[in-house]
CSV table of C-alpha atoms in Angstrom, one decimal:
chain,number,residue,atom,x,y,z
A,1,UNK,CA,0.0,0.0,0.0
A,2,UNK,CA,1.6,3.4,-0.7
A,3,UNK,CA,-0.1,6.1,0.9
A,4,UNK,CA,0.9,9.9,-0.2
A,5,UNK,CA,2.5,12.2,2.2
A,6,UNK,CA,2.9,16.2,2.2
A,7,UNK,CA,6.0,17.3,0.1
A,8,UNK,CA,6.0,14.2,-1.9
A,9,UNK,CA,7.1,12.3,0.0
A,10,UNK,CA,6.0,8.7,0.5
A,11,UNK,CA,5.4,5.5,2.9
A,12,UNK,CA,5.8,2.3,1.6
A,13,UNK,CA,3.9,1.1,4.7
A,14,UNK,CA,4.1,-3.1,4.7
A,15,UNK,CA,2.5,-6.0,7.3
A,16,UNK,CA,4.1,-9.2,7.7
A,17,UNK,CA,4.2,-11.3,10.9
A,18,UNK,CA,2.0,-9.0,13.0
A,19,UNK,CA,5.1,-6.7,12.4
A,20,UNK,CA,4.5,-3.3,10.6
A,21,UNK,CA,7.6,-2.1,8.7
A,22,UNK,CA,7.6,1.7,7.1
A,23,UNK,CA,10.3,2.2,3.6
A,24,UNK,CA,10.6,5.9,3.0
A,25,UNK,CA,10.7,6.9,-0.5
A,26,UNK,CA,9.8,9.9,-3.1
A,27,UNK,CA,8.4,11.1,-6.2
A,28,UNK,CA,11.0,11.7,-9.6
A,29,UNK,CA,10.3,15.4,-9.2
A,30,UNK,CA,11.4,15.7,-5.8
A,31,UNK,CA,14.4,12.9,-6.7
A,32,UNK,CA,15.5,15.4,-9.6
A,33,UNK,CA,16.1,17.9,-6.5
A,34,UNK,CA,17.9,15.8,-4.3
A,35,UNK,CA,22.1,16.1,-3.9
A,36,UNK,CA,24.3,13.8,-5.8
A,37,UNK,CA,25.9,11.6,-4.0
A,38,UNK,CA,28.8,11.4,-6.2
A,39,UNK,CA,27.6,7.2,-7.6
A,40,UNK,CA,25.9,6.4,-10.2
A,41,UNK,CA,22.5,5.1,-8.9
A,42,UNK,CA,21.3,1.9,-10.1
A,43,UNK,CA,19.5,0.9,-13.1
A,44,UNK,CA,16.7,-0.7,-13.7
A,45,UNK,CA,17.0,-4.4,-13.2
A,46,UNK,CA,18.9,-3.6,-10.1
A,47,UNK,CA,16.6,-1.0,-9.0
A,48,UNK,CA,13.6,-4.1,-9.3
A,49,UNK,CA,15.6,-6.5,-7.2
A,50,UNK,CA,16.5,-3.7,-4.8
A,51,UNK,CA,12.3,-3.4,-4.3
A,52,UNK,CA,12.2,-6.8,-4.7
A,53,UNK,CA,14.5,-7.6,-1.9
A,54,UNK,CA,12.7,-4.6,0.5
A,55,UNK,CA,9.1,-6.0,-0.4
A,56,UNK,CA,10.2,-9.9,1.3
A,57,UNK,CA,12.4,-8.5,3.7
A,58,UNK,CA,10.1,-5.9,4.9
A,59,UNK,CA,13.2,-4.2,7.3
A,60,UNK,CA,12.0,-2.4,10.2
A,61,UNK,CA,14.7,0.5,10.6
A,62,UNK,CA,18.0,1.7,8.7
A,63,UNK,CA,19.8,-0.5,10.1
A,64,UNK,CA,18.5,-3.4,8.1
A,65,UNK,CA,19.0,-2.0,4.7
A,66,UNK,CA,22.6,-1.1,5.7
A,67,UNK,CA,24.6,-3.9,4.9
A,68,UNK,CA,22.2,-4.1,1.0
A,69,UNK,CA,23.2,-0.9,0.4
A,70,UNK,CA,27.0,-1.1,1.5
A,71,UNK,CA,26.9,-4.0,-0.9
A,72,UNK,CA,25.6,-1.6,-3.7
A,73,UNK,CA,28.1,0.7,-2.9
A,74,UNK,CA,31.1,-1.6,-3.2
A,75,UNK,CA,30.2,-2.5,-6.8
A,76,UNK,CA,29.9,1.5,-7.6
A,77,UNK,CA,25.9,2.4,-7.1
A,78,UNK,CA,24.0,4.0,-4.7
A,79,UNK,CA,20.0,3.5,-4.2
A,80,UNK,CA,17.1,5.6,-6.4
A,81,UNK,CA,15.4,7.8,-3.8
A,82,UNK,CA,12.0,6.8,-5.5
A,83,UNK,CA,12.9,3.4,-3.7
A,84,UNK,CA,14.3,4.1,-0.7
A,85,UNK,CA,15.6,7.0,1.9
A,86,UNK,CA,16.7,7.1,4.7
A,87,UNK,CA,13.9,6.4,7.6
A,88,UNK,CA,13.2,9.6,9.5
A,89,UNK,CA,11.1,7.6,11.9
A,90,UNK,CA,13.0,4.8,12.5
A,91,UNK,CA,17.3,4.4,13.9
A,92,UNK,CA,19.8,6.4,12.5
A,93,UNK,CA,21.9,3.9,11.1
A,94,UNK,CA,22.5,4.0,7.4
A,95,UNK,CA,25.8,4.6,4.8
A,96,UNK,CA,27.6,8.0,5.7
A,97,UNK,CA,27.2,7.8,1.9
A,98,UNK,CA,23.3,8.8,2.2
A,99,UNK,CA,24.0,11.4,5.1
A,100,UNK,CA,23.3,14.1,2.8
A,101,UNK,CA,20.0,12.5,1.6
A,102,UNK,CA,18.6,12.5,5.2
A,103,UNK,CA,20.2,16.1,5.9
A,104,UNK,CA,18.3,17.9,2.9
A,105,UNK,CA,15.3,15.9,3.8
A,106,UNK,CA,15.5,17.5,7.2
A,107,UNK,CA,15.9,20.9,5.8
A,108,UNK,CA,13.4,21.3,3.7
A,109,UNK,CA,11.0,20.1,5.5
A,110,UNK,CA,10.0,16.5,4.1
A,111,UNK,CA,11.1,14.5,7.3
A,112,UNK,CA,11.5,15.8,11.0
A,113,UNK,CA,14.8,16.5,11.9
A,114,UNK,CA,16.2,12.9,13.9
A,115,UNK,CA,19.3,11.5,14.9
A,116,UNK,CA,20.6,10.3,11.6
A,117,UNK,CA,20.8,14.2,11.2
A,118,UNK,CA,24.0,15.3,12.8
A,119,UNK,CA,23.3,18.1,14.9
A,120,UNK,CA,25.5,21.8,13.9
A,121,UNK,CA,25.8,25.1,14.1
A,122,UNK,CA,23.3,25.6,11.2
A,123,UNK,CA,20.9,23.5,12.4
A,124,UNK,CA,21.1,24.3,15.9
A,125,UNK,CA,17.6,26.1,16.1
A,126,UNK,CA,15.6,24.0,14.3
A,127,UNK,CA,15.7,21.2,17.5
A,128,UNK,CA,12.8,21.0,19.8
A,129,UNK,CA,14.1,20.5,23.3
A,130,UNK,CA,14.1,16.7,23.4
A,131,UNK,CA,15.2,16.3,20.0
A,132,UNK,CA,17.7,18.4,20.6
A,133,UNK,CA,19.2,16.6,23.2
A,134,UNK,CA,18.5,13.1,21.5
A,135,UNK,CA,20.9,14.4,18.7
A,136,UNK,CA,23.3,15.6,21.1
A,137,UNK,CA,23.9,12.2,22.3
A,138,UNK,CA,23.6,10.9,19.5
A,139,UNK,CA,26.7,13.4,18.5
A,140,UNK,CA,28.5,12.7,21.2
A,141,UNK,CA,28.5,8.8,20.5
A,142,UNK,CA,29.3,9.4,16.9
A,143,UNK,CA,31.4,12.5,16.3
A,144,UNK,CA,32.5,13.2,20.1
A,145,UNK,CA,34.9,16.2,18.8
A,146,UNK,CA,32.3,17.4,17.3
A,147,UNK,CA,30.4,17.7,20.2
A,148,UNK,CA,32.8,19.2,22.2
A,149,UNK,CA,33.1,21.5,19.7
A,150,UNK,CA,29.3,22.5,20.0
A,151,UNK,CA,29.7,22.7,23.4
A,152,UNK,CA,32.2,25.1,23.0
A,153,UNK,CA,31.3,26.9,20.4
A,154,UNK,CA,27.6,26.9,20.0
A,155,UNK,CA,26.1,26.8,23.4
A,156,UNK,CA,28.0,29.4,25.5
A,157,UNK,CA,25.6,31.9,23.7
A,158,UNK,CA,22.3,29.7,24.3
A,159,UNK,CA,19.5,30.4,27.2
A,160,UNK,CA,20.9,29.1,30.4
A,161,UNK,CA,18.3,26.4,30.2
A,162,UNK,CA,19.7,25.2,27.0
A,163,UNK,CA,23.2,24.5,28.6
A,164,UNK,CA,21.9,22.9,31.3
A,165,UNK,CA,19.9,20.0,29.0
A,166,UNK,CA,23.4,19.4,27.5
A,167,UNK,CA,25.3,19.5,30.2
A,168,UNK,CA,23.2,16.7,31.7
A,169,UNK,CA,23.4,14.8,28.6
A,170,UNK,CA,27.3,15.3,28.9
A,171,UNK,CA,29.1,11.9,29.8
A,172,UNK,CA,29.6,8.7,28.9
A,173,UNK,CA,26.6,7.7,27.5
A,174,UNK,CA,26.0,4.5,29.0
A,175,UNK,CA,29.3,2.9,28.9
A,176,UNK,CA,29.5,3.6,32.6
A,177,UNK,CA,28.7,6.5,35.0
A,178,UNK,CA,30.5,9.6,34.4
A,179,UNK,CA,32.6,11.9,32.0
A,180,UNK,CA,36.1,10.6,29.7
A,181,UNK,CA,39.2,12.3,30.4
A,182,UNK,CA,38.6,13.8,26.9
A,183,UNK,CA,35.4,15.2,28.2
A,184,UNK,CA,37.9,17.5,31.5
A,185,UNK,CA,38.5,20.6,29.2
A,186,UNK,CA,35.3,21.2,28.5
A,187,UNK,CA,33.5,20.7,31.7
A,188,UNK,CA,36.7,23.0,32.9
A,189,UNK,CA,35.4,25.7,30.3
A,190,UNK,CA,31.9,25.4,31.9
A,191,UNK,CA,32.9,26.0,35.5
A,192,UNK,CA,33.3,29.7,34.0
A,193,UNK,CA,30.0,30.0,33.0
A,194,UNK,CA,27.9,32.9,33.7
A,195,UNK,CA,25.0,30.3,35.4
A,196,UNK,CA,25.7,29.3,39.4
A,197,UNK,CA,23.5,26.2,38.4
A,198,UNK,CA,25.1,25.2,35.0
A,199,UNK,CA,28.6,25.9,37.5
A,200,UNK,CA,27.6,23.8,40.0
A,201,UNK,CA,26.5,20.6,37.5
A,202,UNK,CA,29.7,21.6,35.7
A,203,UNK,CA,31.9,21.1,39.4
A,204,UNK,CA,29.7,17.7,40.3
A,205,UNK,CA,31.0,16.0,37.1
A,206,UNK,CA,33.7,16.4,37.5
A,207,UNK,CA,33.7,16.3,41.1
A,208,UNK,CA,32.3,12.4,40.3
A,209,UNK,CA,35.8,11.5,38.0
A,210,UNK,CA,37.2,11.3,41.7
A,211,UNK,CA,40.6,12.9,40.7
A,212,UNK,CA,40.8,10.3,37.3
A,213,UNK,CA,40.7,13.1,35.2
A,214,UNK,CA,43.2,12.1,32.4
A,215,UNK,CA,44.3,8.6,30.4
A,216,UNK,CA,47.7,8.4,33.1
A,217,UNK,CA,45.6,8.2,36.0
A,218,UNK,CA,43.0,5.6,34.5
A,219,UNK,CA,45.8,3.8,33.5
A,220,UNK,CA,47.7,3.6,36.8
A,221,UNK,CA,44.2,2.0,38.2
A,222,UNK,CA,44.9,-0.4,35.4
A,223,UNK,CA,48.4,-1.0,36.1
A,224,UNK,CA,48.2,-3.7,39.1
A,225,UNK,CA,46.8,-6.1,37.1
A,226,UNK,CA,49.5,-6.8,35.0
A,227,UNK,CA,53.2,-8.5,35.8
A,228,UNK,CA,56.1,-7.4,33.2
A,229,UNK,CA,59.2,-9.1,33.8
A,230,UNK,CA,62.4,-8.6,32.1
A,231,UNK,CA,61.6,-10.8,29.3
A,232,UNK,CA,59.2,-13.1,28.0
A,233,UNK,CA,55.3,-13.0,28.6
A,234,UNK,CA,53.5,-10.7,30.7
A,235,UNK,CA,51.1,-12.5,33.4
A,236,UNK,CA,47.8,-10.7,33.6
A,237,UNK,CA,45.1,-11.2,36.6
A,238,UNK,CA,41.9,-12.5,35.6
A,239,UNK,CA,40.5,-9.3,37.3
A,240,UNK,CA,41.6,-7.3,35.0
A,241,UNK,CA,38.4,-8.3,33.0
A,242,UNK,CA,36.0,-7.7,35.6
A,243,UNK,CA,33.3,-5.5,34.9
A,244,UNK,CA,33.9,-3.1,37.2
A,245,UNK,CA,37.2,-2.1,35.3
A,246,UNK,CA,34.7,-0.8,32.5
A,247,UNK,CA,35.8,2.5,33.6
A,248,UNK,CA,39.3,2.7,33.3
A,249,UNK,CA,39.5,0.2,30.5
A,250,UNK,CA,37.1,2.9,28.5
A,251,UNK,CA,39.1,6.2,29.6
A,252,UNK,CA,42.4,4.9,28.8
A,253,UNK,CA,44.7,4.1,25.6
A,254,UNK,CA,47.5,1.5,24.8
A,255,UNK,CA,50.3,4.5,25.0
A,256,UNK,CA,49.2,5.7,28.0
A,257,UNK,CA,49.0,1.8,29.8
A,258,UNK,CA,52.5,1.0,28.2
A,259,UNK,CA,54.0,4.4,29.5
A,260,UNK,CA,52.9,3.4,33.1
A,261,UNK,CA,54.1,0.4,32.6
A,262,UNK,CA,57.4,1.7,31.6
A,263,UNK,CA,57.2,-0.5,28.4
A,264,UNK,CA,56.8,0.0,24.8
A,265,UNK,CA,53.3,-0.1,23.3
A,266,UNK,CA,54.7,-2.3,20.6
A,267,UNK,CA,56.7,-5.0,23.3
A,268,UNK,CA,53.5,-5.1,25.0
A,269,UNK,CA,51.6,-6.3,22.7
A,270,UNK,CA,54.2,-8.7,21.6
A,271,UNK,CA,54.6,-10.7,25.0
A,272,UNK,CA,50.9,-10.4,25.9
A,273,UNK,CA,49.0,-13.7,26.0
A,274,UNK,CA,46.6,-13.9,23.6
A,275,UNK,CA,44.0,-14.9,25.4
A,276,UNK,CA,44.2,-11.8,27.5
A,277,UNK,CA,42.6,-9.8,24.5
A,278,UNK,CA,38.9,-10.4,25.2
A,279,UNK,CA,36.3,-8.1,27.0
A,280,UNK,CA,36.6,-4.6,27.2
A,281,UNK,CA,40.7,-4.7,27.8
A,282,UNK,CA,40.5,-5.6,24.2
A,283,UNK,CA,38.3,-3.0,22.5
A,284,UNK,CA,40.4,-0.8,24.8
A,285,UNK,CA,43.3,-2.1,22.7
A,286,UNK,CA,41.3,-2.2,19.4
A,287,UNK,CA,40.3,1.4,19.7
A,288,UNK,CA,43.7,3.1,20.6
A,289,UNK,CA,46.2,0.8,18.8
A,290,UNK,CA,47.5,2.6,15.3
A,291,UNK,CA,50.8,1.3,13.7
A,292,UNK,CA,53.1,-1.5,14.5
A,293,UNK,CA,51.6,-2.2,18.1
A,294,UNK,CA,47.8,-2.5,15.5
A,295,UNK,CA,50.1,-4.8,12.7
A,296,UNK,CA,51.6,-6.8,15.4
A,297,UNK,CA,48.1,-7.7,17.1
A,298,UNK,CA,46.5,-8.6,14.4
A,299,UNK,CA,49.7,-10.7,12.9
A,300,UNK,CA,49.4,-13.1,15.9
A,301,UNK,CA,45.6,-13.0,15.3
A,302,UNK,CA,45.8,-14.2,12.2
A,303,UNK,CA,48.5,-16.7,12.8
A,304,UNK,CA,46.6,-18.3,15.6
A,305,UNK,CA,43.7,-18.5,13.4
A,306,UNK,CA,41.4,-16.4,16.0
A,307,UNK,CA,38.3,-14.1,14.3
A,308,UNK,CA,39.7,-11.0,15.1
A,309,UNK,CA,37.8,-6.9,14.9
A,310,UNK,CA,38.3,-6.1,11.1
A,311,UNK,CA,39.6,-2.5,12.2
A,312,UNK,CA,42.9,-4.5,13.4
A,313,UNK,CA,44.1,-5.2,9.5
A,314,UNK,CA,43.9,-1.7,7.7
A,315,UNK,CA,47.4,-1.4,5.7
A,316,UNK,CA,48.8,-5.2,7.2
A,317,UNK,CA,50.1,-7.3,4.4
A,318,UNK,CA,47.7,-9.4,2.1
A,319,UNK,CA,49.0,-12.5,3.6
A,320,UNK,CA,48.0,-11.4,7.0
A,321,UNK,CA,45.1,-9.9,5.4
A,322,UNK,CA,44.0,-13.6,3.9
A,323,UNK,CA,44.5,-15.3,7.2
A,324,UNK,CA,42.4,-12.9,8.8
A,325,UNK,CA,39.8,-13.5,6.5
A,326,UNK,CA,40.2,-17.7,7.0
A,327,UNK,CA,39.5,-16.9,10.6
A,328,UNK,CA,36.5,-14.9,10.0
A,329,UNK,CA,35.0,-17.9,7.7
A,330,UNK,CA,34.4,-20.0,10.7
A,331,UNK,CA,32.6,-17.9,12.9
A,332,UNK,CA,28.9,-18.4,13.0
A,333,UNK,CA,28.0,-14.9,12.9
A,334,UNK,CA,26.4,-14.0,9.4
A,335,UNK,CA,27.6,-10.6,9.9
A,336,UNK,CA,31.4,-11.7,10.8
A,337,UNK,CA,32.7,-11.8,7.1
A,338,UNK,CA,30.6,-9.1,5.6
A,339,UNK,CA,32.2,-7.0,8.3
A,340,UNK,CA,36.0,-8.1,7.9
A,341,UNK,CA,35.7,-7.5,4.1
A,342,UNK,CA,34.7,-4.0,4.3
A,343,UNK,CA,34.5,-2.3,1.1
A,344,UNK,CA,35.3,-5.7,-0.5
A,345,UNK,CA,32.1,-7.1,0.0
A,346,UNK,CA,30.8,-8.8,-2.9
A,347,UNK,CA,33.9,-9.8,-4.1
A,348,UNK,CA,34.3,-13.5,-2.2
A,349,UNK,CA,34.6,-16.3,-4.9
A,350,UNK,CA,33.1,-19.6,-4.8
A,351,UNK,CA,36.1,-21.7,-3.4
A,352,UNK,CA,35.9,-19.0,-0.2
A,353,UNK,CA,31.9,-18.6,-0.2
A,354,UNK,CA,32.1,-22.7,0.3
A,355,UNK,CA,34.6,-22.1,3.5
A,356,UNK,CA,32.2,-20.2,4.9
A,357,UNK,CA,30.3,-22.0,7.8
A,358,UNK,CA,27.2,-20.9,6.3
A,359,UNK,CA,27.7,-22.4,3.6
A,360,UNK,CA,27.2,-25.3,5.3
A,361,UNK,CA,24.0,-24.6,5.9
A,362,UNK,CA,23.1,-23.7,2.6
A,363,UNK,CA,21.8,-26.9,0.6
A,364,UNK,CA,20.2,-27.6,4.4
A,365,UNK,CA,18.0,-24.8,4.7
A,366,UNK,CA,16.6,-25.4,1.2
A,367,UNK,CA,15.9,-29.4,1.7
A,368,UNK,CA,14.2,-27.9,5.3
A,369,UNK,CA,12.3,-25.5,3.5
A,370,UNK,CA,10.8,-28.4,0.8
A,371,UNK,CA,10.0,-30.8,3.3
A,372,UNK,CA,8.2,-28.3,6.0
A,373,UNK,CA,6.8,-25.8,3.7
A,374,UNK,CA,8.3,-23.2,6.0
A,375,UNK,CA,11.6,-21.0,6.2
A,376,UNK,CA,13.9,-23.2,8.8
A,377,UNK,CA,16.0,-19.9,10.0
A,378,UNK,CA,15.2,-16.6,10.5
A,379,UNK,CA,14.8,-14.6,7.6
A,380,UNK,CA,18.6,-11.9,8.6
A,381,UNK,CA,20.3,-15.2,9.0
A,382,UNK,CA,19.2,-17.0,6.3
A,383,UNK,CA,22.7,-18.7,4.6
A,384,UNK,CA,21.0,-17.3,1.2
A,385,UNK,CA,21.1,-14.0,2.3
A,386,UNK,CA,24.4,-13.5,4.1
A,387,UNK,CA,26.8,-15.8,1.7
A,388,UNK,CA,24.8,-13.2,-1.4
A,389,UNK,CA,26.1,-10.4,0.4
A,390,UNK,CA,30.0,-11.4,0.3
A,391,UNK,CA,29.6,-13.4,-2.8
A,392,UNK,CA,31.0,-11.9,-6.2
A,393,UNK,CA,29.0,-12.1,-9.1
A,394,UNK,CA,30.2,-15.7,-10.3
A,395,UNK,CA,29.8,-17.4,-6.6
A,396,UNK,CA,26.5,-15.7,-6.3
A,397,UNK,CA,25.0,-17.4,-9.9
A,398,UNK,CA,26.5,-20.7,-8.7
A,399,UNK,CA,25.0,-20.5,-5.5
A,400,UNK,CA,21.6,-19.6,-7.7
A,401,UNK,CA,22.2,-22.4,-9.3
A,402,UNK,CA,22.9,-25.0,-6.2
A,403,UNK,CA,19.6,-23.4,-4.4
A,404,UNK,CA,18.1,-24.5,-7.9
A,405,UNK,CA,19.1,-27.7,-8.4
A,406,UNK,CA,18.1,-28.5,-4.9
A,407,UNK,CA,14.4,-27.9,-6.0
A,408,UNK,CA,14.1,-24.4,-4.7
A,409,UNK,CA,11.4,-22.6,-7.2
A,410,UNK,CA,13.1,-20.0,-9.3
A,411,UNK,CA,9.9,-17.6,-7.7
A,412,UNK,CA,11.0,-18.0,-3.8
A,413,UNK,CA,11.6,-14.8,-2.3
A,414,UNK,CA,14.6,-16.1,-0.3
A,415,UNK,CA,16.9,-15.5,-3.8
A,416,UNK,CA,15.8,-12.1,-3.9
A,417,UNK,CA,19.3,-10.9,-2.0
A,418,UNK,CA,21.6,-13.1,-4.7
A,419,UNK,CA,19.4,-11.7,-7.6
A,420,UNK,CA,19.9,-8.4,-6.4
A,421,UNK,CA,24.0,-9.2,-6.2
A,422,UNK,CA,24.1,-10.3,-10.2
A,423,UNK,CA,22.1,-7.4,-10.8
A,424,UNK,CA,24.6,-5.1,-9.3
């Protein structure tokens, strides 16, 4: 059903399982006015399996067109906006690619300004209060410079009121109570301001940090749990990874843990035992590694054969690149390879789709699905759909082909996604 909506812009409103999912989409003449994204958008047998893929699917958010339209992207296309936008009513999560979409959207009125919108200077006004502070947070989770920056910048000349809403919003956002070392300056800045009460919420926070006001101090908490002797491995406690570490583990760096430990970043990493890097000790390390300490974890990663956080193998050599990839194949994760591959997506061929343990699902589901007359998994982790995602155009028509000769009816909605792929 496709219901019209003011400024042309459109619903695709669709029921399936009791579940109501809403696609955003608009007319050609309000397409023609859009901003170029800088890709060609696709053309019309891809744009039909693009709809036809959205019409079984039926995704509920941004989020779960993502990953079809980072595929789309990799082979050099970007969507029609007569088929889809970005969802002002549902998460923020879509391509940075389609930012601008959502942005103009937003300005001229066609959506409500949300949280894929990132808040700024020239947008500032346009916020009611509690969407306002929603994007703030939002900000601060995404772009947390950037926020500072606002804070800084933009708010100092707001209502009292106004500084007070952010201010509250100002910390971690979740993670755990309280600010980041990152966050001290600012709240420093704010202890100046002309309001006793935005002062005093301003001296609280960071009254709260308890005197851990910088990565040094968060990692000298840190520090106890670790033994580095002259040589060889380092022991490290098993409390190291309790949750109430979360803290320091989340307001600290690699440089700043080695430097207390009077080590280098790249030793340590070297004589840690790899089964120290779990929890949040090793997004810790995943976040704040760069260069040779980042090529060395991920080198001894991929040598132990251990699925390891894709981030870890920018610039490492192909070799280490390929074993990190072997790793990835095993998980069970349908998500696990798409995200190591990265803008490679789509570009798997058949001898690696068949490594996958999907794969081995594959003829499975489709025997399951004759017998029953029912889908045996759920729909997101259906081995169709997340092997078509990393497949390249030859490994996606074999797989067609398999599914086919299975007895799979060349009309089953479930090869929508590897249609979709040849079509790309």
């Amino acid at each position: 059903m496709i219901l019209a909506w003011p400024h042309r812009l459109y619903y695709w409103i669709a029921h399936k399982r009791d579940i109501w999912s809403v696609i955003e989409r608009v007319d050609p003449m309000t397409a023609a006015m859009m901003p170029d994204l800088g890709l060609p958008q696709m053309g019309r047998t891809a744009r039909t399996a693009f709809r036809a893929v959205l019409n079984y699917e039926k995704p509920p958010g941004n989020s779960s067109v993502e990953d079809i339209l980072l595929l789309a992207q990799a082979r050099g296309y970007s969507a029609n906006p007569c088929d889809w936008v970005p969802l002002s009513y549902g998460d923020g999560q879509f391509p940075a690619l389609y930012r601008p979409w959502a942005e103009w959207l937003a300005r001229k009125g066609y959506t409500r300004l949300y949280d894929g919108v990132p808040m700024t200077s020239k947008n500032w006004k346009k916020w009611s209060r509690e969407g306002r502070q929603q994007a703030f947070r939002s900000l601060l989770q995404k772009d947390r410079a950037a926020a500072h920056e606002l804070l800084l910048n933009l708010v100092v000349d707001q209502p009292a009121s106004t500084r007070l809403d952010l201010l509250q919003s100002f910390n971690a956002g979740g993670m755990f109570s309280g600010n980041y070392p990152s966050d001290v300056p600012v709240l420093y800045r704010f202890l100046e301001d002309p309001s006793e009460e935005v002062r005093a919420l301003a001296r609280k926070k960071l009254n709260e940090m308890g005197g851990l006001k910088t990565e040094i101090a968060h990692a000298t908490k840190l520090a106890p749990f670790f033994t580095v002797p002259l040589e060889g491995e380092i022991a490290v406690s098993a409390e190291l990874f309790a949750p109430s570490l979360m803290r320091h583990t989340r307001s600290t760096s690699l440089d700043a843990l080695a430097d207390v430990l009077d080590i280098s970043a790249t030793d340590f990493i070297r004589r840690l035992p790899l089964e120290a890097f779990k929890s949040d000790f090793y997004a810790m390390i995943g976040r704040t590694a760069t260069g040779e300490p980042r090529k060395i974890l991920a080198t001894r990663k991929a040598d132990a054969g251990e699925e390891a956080w894709a981030g870890l193998f920018q610039d490492v050599d192909a070799a280490v690149w390929r074993k990190g990839l072997e790793a990835a194949f095993s998980q069970p994760y349908p998500s696990t390879v798409f995200d190591f591959l990265g803008d490679k997506v789509g570009t798997l061929e058949t001898i690696d789709v068949r490594k996958i343990s999907h794969y081995r699902r594959f003829a499975v589901s489709v025997t399951d699905e004759l017998d029953t007359g029912t889908l045996p998994v759920n729909t997101r982790h259906d081995p169709l759909r997340s092997l078509a995602l990393v497949a390249n155009k030859q490994a996606a028509d074999d797989l067609l082909n398999e599914a086919l000769a299975l007895g799979m009816d060349e009309t089953n909605p479930r090869l929508t996604m590897l249609r979709l792929n040849l079509a790309l």
